[in-house]
PDB file of C-alpha atoms and ligand atoms in Angstrom:
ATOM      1  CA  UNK A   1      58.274 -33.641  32.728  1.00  0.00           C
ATOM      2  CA  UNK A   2      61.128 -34.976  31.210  1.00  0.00           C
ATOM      3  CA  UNK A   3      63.598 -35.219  33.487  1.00  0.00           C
ATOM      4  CA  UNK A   4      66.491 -36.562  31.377  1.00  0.00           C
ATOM      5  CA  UNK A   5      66.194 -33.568  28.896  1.00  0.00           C
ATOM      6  CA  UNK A   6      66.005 -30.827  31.537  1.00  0.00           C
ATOM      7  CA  UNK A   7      69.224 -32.518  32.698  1.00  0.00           C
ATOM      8  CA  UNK A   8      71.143 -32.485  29.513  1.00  0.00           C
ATOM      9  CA  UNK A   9      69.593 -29.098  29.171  1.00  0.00           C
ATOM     10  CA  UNK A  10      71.061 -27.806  32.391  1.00  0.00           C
ATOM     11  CA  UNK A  11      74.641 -29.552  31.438  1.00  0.00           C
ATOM     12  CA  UNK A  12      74.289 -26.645  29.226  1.00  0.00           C
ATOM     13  CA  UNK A  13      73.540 -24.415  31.330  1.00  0.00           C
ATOM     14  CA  UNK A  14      76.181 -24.957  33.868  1.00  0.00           C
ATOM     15  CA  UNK A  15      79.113 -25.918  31.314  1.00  0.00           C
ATOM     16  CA  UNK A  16      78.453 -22.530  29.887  1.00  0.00           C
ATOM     17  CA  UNK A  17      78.599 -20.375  33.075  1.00  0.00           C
ATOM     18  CA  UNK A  18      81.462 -22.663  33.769  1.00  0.00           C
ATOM     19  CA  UNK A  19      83.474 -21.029  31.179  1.00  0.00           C
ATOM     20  CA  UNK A  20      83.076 -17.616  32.871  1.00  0.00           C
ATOM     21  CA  UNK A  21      84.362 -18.612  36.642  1.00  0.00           C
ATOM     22  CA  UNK A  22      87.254 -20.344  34.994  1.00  0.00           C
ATOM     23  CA  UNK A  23      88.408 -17.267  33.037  1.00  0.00           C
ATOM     24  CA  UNK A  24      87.612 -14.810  36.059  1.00  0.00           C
ATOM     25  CA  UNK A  25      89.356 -17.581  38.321  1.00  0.00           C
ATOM     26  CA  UNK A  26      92.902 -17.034  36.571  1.00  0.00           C
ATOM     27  CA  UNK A  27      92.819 -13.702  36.524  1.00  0.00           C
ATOM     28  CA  UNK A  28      90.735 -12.936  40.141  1.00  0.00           C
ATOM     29  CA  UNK A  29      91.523  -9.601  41.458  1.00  0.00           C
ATOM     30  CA  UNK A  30      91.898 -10.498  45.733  1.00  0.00           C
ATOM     31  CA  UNK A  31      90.346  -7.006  46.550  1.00  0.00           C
ATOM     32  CA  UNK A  32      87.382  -7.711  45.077  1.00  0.00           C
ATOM     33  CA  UNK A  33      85.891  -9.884  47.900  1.00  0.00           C
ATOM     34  CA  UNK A  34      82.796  -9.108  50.466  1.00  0.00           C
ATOM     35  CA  UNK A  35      82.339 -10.638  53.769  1.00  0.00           C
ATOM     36  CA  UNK A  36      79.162 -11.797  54.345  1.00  0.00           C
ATOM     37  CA  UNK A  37      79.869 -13.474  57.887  1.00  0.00           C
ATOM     38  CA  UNK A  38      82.930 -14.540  59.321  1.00  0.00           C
ATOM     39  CA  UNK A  39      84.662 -16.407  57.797  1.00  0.00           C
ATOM     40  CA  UNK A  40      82.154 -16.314  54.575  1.00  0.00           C
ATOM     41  CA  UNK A  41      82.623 -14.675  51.495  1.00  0.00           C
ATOM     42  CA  UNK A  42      81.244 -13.658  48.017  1.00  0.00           C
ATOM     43  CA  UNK A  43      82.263 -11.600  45.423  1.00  0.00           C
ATOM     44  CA  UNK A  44      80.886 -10.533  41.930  1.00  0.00           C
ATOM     45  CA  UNK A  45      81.776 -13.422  40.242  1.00  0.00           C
ATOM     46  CA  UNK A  46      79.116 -15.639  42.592  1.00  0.00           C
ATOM     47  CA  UNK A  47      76.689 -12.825  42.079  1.00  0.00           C
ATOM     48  CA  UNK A  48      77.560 -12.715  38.272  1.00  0.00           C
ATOM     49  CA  UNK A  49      77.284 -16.716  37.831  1.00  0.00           C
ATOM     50  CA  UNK A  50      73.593 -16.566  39.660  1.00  0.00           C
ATOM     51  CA  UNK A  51      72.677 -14.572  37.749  1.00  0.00           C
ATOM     52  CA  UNK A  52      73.143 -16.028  34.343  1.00  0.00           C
ATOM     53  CA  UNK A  53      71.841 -19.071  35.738  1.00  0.00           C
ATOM     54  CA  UNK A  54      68.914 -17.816  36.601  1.00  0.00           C
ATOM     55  CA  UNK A  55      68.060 -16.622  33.341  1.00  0.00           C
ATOM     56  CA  UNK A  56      68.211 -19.694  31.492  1.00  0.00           C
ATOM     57  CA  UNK A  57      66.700 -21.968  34.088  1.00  0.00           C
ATOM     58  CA  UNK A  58      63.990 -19.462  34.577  1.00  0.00           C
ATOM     59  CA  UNK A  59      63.217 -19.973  30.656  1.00  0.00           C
ATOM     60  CA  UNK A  60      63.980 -23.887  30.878  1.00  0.00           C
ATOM     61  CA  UNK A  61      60.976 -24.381  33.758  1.00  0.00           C
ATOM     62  CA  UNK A  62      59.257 -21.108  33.889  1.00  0.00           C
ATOM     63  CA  UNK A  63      56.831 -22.138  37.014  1.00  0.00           C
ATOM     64  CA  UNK A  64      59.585 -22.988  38.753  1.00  0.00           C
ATOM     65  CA  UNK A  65      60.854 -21.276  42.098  1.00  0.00           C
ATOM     66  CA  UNK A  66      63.920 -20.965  43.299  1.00  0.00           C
ATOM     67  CA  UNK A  67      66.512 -20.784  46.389  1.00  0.00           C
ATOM     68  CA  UNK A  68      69.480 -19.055  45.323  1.00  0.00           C
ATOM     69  CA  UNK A  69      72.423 -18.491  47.698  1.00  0.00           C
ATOM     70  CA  UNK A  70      73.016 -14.997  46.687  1.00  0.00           C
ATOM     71  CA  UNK A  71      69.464 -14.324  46.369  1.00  0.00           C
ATOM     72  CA  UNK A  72      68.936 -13.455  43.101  1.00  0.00           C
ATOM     73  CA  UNK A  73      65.361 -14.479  43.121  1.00  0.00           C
ATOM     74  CA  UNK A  74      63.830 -16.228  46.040  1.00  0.00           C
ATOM     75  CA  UNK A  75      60.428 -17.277  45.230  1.00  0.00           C
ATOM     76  CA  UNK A  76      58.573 -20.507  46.024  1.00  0.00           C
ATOM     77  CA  UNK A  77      57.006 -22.778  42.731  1.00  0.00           C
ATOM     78  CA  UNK A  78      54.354 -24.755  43.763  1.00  0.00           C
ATOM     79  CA  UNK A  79      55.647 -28.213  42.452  1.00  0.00           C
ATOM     80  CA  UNK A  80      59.591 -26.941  41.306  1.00  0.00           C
ATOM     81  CA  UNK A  81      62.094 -25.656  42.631  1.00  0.00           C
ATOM     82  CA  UNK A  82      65.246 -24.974  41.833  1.00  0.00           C
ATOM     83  CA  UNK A  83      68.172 -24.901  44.648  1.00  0.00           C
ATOM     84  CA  UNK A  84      71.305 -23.008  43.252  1.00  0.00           C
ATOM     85  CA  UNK A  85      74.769 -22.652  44.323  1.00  0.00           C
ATOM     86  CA  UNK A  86      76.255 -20.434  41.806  1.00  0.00           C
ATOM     87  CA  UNK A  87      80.044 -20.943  43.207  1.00  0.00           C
ATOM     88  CA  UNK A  88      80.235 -23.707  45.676  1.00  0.00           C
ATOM     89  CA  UNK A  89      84.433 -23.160  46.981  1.00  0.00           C
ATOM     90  CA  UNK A  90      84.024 -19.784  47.280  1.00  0.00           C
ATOM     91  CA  UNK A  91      86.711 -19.553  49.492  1.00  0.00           C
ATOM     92  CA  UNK A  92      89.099 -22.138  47.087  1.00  0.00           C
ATOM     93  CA  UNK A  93      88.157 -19.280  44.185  1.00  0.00           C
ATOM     94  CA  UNK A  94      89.674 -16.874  46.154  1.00  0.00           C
ATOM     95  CA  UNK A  95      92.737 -18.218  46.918  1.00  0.00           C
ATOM     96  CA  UNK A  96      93.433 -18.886  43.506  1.00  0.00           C
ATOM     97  CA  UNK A  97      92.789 -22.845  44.581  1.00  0.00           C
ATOM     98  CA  UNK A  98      90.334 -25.505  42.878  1.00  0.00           C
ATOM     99  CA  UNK A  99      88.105 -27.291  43.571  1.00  0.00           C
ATOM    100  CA  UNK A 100      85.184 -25.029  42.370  1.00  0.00           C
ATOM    101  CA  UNK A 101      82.180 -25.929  41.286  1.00  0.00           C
ATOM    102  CA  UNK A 102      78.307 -24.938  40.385  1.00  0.00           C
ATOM    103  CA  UNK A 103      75.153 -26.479  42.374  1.00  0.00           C
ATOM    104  CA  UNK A 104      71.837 -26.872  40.384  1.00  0.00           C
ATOM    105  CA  UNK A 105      68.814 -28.865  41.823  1.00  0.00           C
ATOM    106  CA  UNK A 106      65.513 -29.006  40.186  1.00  0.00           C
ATOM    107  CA  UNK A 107      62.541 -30.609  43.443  1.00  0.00           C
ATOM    108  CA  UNK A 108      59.337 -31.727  41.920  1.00  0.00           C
ATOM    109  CA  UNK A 109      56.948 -31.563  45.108  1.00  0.00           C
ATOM    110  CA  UNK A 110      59.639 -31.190  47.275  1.00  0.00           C
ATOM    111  CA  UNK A 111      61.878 -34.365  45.681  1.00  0.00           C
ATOM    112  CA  UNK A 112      65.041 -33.786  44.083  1.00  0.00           C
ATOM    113  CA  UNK A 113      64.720 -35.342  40.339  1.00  0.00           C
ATOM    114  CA  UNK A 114      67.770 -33.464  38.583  1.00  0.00           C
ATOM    115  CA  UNK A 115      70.888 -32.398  40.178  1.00  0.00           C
ATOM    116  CA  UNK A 116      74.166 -31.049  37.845  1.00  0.00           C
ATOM    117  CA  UNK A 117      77.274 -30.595  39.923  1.00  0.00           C
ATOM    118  CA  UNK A 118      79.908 -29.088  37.436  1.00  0.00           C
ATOM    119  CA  UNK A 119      83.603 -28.947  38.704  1.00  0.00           C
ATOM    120  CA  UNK A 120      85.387 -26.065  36.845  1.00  0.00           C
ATOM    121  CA  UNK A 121      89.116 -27.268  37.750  1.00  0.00           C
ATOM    122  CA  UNK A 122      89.020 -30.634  36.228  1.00  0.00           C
ATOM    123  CA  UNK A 123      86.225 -29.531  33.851  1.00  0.00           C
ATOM    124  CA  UNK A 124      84.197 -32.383  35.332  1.00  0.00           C
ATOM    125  CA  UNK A 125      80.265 -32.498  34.995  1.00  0.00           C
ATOM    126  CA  UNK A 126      78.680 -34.886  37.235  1.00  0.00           C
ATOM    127  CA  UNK A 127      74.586 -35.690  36.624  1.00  0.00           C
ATOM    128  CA  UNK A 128      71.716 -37.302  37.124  1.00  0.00           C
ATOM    129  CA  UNK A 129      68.084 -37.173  36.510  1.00  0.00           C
ATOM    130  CA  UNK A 130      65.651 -39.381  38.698  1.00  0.00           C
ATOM    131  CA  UNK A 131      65.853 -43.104  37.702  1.00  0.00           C
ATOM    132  CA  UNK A 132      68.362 -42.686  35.110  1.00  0.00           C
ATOM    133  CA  UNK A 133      71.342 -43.167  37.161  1.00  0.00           C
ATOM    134  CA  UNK A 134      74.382 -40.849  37.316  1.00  0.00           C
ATOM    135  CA  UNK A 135      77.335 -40.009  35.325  1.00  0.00           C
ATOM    136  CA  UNK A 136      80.266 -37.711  35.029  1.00  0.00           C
ATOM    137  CA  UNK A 137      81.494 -36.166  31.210  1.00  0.00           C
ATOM    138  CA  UNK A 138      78.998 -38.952  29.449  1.00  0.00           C
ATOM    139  CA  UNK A 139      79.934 -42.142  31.447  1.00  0.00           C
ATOM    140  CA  UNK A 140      77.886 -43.912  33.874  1.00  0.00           C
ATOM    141  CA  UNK A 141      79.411 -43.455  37.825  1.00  0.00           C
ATOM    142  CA  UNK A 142      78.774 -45.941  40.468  1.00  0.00           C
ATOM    143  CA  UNK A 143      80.380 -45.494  44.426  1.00  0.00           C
ATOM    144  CA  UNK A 144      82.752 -47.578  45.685  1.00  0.00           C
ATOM    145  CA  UNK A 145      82.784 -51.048  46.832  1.00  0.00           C
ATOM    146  CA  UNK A 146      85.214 -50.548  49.868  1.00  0.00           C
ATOM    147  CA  UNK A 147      83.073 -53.088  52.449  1.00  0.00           C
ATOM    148  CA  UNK A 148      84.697 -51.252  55.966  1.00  0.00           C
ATOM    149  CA  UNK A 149      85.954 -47.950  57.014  1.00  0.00           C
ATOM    150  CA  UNK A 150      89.312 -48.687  57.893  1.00  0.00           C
ATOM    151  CA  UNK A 151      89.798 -49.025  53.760  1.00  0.00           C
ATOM    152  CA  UNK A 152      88.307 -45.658  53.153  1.00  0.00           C
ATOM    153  CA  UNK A 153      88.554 -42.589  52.657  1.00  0.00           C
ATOM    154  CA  UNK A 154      86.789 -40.105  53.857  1.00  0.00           C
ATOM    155  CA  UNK A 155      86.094 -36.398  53.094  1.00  0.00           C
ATOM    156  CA  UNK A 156      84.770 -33.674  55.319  1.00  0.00           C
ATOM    157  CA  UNK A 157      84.400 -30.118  56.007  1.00  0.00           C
ATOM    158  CA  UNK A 158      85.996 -28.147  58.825  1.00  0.00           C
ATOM    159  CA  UNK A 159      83.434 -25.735  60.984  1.00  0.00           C
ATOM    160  CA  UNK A 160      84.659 -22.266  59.558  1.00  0.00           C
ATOM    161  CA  UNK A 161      82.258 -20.068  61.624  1.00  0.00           C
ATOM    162  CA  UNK A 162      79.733 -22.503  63.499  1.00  0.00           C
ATOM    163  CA  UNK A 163      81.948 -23.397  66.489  1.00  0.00           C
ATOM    164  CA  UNK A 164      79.019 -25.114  68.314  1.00  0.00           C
ATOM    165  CA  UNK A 165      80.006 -29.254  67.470  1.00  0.00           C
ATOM    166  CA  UNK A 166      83.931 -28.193  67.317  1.00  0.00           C
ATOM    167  CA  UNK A 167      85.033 -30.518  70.029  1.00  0.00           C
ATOM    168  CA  UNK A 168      82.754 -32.829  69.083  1.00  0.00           C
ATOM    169  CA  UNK A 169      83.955 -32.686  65.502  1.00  0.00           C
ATOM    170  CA  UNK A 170      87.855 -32.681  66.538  1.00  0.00           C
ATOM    171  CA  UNK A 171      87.156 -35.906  68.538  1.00  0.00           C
ATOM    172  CA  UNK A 172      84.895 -37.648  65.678  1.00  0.00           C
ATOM    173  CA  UNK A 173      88.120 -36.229  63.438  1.00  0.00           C
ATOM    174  CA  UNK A 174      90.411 -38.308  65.608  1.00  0.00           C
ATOM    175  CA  UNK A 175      88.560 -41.962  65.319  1.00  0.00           C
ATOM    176  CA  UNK A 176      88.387 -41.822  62.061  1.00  0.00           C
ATOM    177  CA  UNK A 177      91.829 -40.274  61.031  1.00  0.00           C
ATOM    178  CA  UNK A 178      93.244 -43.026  62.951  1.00  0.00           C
ATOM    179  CA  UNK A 179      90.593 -45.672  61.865  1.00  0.00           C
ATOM    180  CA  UNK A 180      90.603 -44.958  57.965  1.00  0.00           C
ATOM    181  CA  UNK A 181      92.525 -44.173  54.818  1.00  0.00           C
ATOM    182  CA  UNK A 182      92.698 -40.616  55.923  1.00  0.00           C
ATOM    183  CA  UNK A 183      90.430 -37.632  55.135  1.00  0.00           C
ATOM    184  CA  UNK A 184      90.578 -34.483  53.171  1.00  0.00           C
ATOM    185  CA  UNK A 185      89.021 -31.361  53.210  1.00  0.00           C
ATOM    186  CA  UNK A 186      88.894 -30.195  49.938  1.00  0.00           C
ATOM    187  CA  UNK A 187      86.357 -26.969  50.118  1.00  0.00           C
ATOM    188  CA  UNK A 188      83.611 -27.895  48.480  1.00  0.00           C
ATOM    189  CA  UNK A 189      80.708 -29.819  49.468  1.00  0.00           C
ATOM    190  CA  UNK A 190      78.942 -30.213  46.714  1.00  0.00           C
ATOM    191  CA  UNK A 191      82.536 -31.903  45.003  1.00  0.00           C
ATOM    192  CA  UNK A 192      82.962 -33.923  47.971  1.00  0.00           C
ATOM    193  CA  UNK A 193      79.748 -35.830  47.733  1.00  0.00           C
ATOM    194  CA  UNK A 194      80.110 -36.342  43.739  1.00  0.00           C
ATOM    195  CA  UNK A 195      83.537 -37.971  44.546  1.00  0.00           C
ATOM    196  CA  UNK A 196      81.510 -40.119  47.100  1.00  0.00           C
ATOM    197  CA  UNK A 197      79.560 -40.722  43.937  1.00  0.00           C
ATOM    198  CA  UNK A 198      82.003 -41.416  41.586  1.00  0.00           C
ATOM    199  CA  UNK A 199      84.334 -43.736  44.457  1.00  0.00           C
ATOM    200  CA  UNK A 200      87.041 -41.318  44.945  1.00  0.00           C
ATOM    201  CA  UNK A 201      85.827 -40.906  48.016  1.00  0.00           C
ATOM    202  CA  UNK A 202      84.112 -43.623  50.111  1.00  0.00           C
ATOM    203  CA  UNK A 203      82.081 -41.296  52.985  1.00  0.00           C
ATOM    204  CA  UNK A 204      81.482 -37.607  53.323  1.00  0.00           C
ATOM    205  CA  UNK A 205      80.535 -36.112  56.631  1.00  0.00           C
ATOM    206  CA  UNK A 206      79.935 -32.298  57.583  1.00  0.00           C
ATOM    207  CA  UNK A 207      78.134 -30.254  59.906  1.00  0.00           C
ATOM    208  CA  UNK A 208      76.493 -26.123  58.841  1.00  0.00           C
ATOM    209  CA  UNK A 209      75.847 -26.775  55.551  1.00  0.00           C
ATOM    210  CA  UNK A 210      73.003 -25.186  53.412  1.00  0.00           C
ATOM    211  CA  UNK A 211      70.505 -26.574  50.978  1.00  0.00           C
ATOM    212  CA  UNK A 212      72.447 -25.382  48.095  1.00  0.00           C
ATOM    213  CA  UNK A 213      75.717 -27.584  49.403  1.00  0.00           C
ATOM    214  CA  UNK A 214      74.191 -30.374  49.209  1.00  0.00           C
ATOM    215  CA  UNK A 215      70.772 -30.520  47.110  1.00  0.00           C
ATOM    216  CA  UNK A 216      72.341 -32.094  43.819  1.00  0.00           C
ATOM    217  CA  UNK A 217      75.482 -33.501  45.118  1.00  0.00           C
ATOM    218  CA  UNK A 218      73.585 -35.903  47.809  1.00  0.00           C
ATOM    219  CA  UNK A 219      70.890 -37.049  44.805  1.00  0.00           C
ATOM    220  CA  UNK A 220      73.653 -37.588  42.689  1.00  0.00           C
ATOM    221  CA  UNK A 221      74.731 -40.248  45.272  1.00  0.00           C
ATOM    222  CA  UNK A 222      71.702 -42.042  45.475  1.00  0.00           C
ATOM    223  CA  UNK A 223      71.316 -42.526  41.751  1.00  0.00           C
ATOM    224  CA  UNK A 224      74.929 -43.595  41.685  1.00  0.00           C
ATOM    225  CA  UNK A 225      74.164 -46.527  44.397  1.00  0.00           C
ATOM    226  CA  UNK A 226      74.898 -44.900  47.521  1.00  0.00           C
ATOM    227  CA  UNK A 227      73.217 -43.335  50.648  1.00  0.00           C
ATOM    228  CA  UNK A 228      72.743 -40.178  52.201  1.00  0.00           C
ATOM    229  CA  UNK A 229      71.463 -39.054  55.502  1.00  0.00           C
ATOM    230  CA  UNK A 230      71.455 -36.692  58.588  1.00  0.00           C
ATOM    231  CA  UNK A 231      73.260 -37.441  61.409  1.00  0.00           C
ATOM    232  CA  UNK A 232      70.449 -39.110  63.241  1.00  0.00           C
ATOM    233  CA  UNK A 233      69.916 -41.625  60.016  1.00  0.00           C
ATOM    234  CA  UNK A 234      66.935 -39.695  58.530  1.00  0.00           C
ATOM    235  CA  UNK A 235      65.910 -37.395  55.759  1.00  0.00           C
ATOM    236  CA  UNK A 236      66.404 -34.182  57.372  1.00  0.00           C
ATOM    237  CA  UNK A 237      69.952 -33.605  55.138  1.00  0.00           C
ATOM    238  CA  UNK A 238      68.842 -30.893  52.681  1.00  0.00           C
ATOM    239  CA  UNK A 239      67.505 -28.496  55.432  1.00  0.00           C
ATOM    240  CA  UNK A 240      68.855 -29.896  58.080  1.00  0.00           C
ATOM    241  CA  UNK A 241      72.312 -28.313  58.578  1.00  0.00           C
ATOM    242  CA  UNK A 242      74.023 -32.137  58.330  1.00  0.00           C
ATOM    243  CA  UNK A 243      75.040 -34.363  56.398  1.00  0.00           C
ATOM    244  CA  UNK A 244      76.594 -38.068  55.968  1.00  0.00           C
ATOM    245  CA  UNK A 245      76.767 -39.779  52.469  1.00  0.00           C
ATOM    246  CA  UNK A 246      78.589 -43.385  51.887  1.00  0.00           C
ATOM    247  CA  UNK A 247      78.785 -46.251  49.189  1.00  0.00           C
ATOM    248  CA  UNK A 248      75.614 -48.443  50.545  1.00  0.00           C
ATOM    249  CA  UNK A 249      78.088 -51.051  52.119  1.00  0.00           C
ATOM    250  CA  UNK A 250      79.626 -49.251  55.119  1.00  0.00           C
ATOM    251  CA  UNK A 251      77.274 -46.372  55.166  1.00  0.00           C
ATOM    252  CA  UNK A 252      75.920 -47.866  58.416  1.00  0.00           C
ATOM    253  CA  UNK A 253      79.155 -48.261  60.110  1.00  0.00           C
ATOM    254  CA  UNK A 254      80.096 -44.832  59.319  1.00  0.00           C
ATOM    255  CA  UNK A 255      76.960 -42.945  60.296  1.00  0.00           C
ATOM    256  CA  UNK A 256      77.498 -45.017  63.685  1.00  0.00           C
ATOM    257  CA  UNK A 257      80.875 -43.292  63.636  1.00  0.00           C
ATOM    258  CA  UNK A 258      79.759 -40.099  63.063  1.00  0.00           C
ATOM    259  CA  UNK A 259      76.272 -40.279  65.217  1.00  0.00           C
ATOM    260  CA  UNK A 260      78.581 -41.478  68.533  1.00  0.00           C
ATOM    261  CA  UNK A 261      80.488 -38.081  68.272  1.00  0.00           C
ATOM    262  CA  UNK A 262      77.350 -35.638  66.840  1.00  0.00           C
ATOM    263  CA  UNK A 263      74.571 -37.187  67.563  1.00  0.00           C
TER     264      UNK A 263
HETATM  265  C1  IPD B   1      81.044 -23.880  51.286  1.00  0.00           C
HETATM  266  C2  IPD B   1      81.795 -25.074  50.761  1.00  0.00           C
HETATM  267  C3  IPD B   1      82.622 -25.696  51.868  1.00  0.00           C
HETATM  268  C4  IPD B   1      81.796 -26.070  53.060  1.00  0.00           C
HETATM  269  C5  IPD B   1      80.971 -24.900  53.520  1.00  0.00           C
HETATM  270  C6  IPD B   1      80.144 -24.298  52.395  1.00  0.00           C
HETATM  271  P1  IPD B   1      80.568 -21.855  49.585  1.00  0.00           P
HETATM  272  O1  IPD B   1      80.236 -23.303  50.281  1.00  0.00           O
HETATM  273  O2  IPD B   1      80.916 -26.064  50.266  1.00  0.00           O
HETATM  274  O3  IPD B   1      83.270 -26.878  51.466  1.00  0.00           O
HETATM  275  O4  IPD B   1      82.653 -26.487  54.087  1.00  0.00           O
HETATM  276  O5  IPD B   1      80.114 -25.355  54.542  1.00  0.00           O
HETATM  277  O6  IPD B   1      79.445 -23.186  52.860  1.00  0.00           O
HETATM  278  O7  IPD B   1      80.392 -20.812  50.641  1.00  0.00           O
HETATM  279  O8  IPD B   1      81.932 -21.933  49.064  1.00  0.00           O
HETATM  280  O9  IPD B   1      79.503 -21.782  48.539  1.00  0.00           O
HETATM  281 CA1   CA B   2      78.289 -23.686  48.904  1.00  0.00          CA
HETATM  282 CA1   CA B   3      78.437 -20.471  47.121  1.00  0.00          CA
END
C-alpha cells in the first residue's frame, strides 16, 4: 500500500467534511444536543460527519474495518482498520468554542501507518504517513527542543465523568502547574497531541480517553520526533485509557512526573 497517497487522499477527505462542521458550527442550534453519558455529548452533526467519512474511506480501502465513535459501522478488517473520530471537541462545538477537529487512523496489522488530524478553527491539517514524517498545511513539523519541564508547557485533559484518578490528577495538576510553563486544557485530545507535534506544546498527559482520541494524533508525534506512551512507559496508549506524549528530550522526566501521581 501506498501510504503517502492514502494520506493525501484522506487530507481530502477530512478537509472536505471539514467544511460542513465549520458551517454547522456558526450557526449550531444548542437544543439539538444528546447525552450519551454524563457529561458526554453528541449531536447530528458528529453523526452527520461519520457518516460522510465513512463513505469515502470505505471506497479509498474497501477491506478495511473500522472503529467509529458513533458507530456508524463497526466491523473488524483483517489487516486495516480505520479508527475515526468524526468531531473530536464535541463539547467546544457546542459551546460555540474551537478547538474542533476530525480523527482518522488507518492500522495495517494492528500499526498505525496514516493518521490526519484536521483542526476546523484554524483550518489546520496536521499528517503523516509511516516513514514520511509529519506536517501541518504542506510543511514539515518537528516537536520542540525544550530540554526540561520547568520550560514547558504542558497540555491536559480534565476527568469530565471518570472521577476514579481525580485526586490523583489534582495533585499531579499541582507539581506541574507549579513546576512548568503552565498547562491548558483546550478540549480536544486529538489537537493537543498535534500541538505536542508541531512544539506548541511540549507534553500532553490525560487519563479516559478512547482509541479514537488518540489513534492519529499520538502517530503523528512519533513521525514528528517525539514519544508517546501509557502511564506505565509502554504501548498500551491506544486502548489503554492513558496517555503521555513529549518532544523525545524530557519525555522521560515527564512520564516520571506523571507515573509518581497515576501510576
Ligand atoms: C473528548 C475530547 C476531550 C477529552 C475527552 C474526549 P469528544 O472527545 O478529546 O479533550 O478530554 O476525553 O472524550 O467527546 O469531544 O470526541
Ligand atoms: Ca474524541
Ligand atoms: Ca467525538
Amino acid at each position: 500500500m501506498d501510504y503517502n497517497k492514502i494520506c493525501r487522499e484522506v487530507v481530502a477527505i477530512a478537509t472536505e467534511a471539514g467544511k460542513y462542521i465549520r458551517q454547522e458550527h456558526d450557526s449550531f442550534d444548542s437544543s439539538k444536543v444528546e447525552t450519551k453519558g454524563k457529561n458526554d455529548f453528541v449531536s447530528y452533526v458528529d453523526k452527520t460527519t461519520e457518516k460522510m467519512l465513512v463513505e469515502k474511506l470505505s471506497q479509498l480501502v474497501p477491506e478495511a474495518g473500522f472503529i467509529a465513535e458513533e458507530g456508524t459501522r463497526k466491523d473488524k478488517g483483517e489487516v486495516y482498520n480505520w479508527i475515526v473520530d468524526p468531531l473530536d471537541g464535541t463539547t467546544n462545538f457546542i459551546h460555540g468554542l474551537y478547538p474542533v477537529c476530525i480523527s482518522i487512523a488507518l492500522q495495517e496489522n494492528g500499526k498505525t501507518v496514516v493518521g490526519v488530524v484536521y483542526e476546523i478553527g484554524l483550518n489546520e491539517c496536521f499528517y503523516a504517513s509511516k516513514g514520511n514524517g509529519a506536517f501541518l498545511n504542506g510543511k514539515s513539523i518537528k516537536v520542540s527542543d525544550k530540554q526540561t519541564l520547568k520550560d514547558s508547557l504542558v497540555g491536559t485533559g480534565f476527568p469530565y465523568s471518570d472521577y476514579g484518578k481525580l485526586n490523583e490528577f489534582m495533585s499531579s495538576m499541582s507539581d506541574l502547574m507549579k513546576n512548568t510553563h503552565g498547562m491548558r486544557r483546550i478540549g480536544s485530545a486529538a489537537t493537543d497531541l498535534v500541538y505536542v507535534a508541531c512544539g506548541r506544546f511540549d507534553a500532553f498527559y490525560e487519563y479516559g480517553l478512547s482509541p479514537w482520541d488518540v489513534a492519529a494524533g499520538a502517530f503523528i508525534v512519533e513521525e514528528a520526533g517525539g514519544k508517546v506512551s501509557d502511564f506505565k512507559g509502554e504501548d498500551n496508549y491506544i486502548f489503554g485509557k492513558e496517555m503521555v506524549a513529549a518532544n523525545n528530550l524530557v519525555f522521560n522526566e515527564f512520564l516520571s512526573r506523571v507515573k509518581s501521581y497515576l501510576q
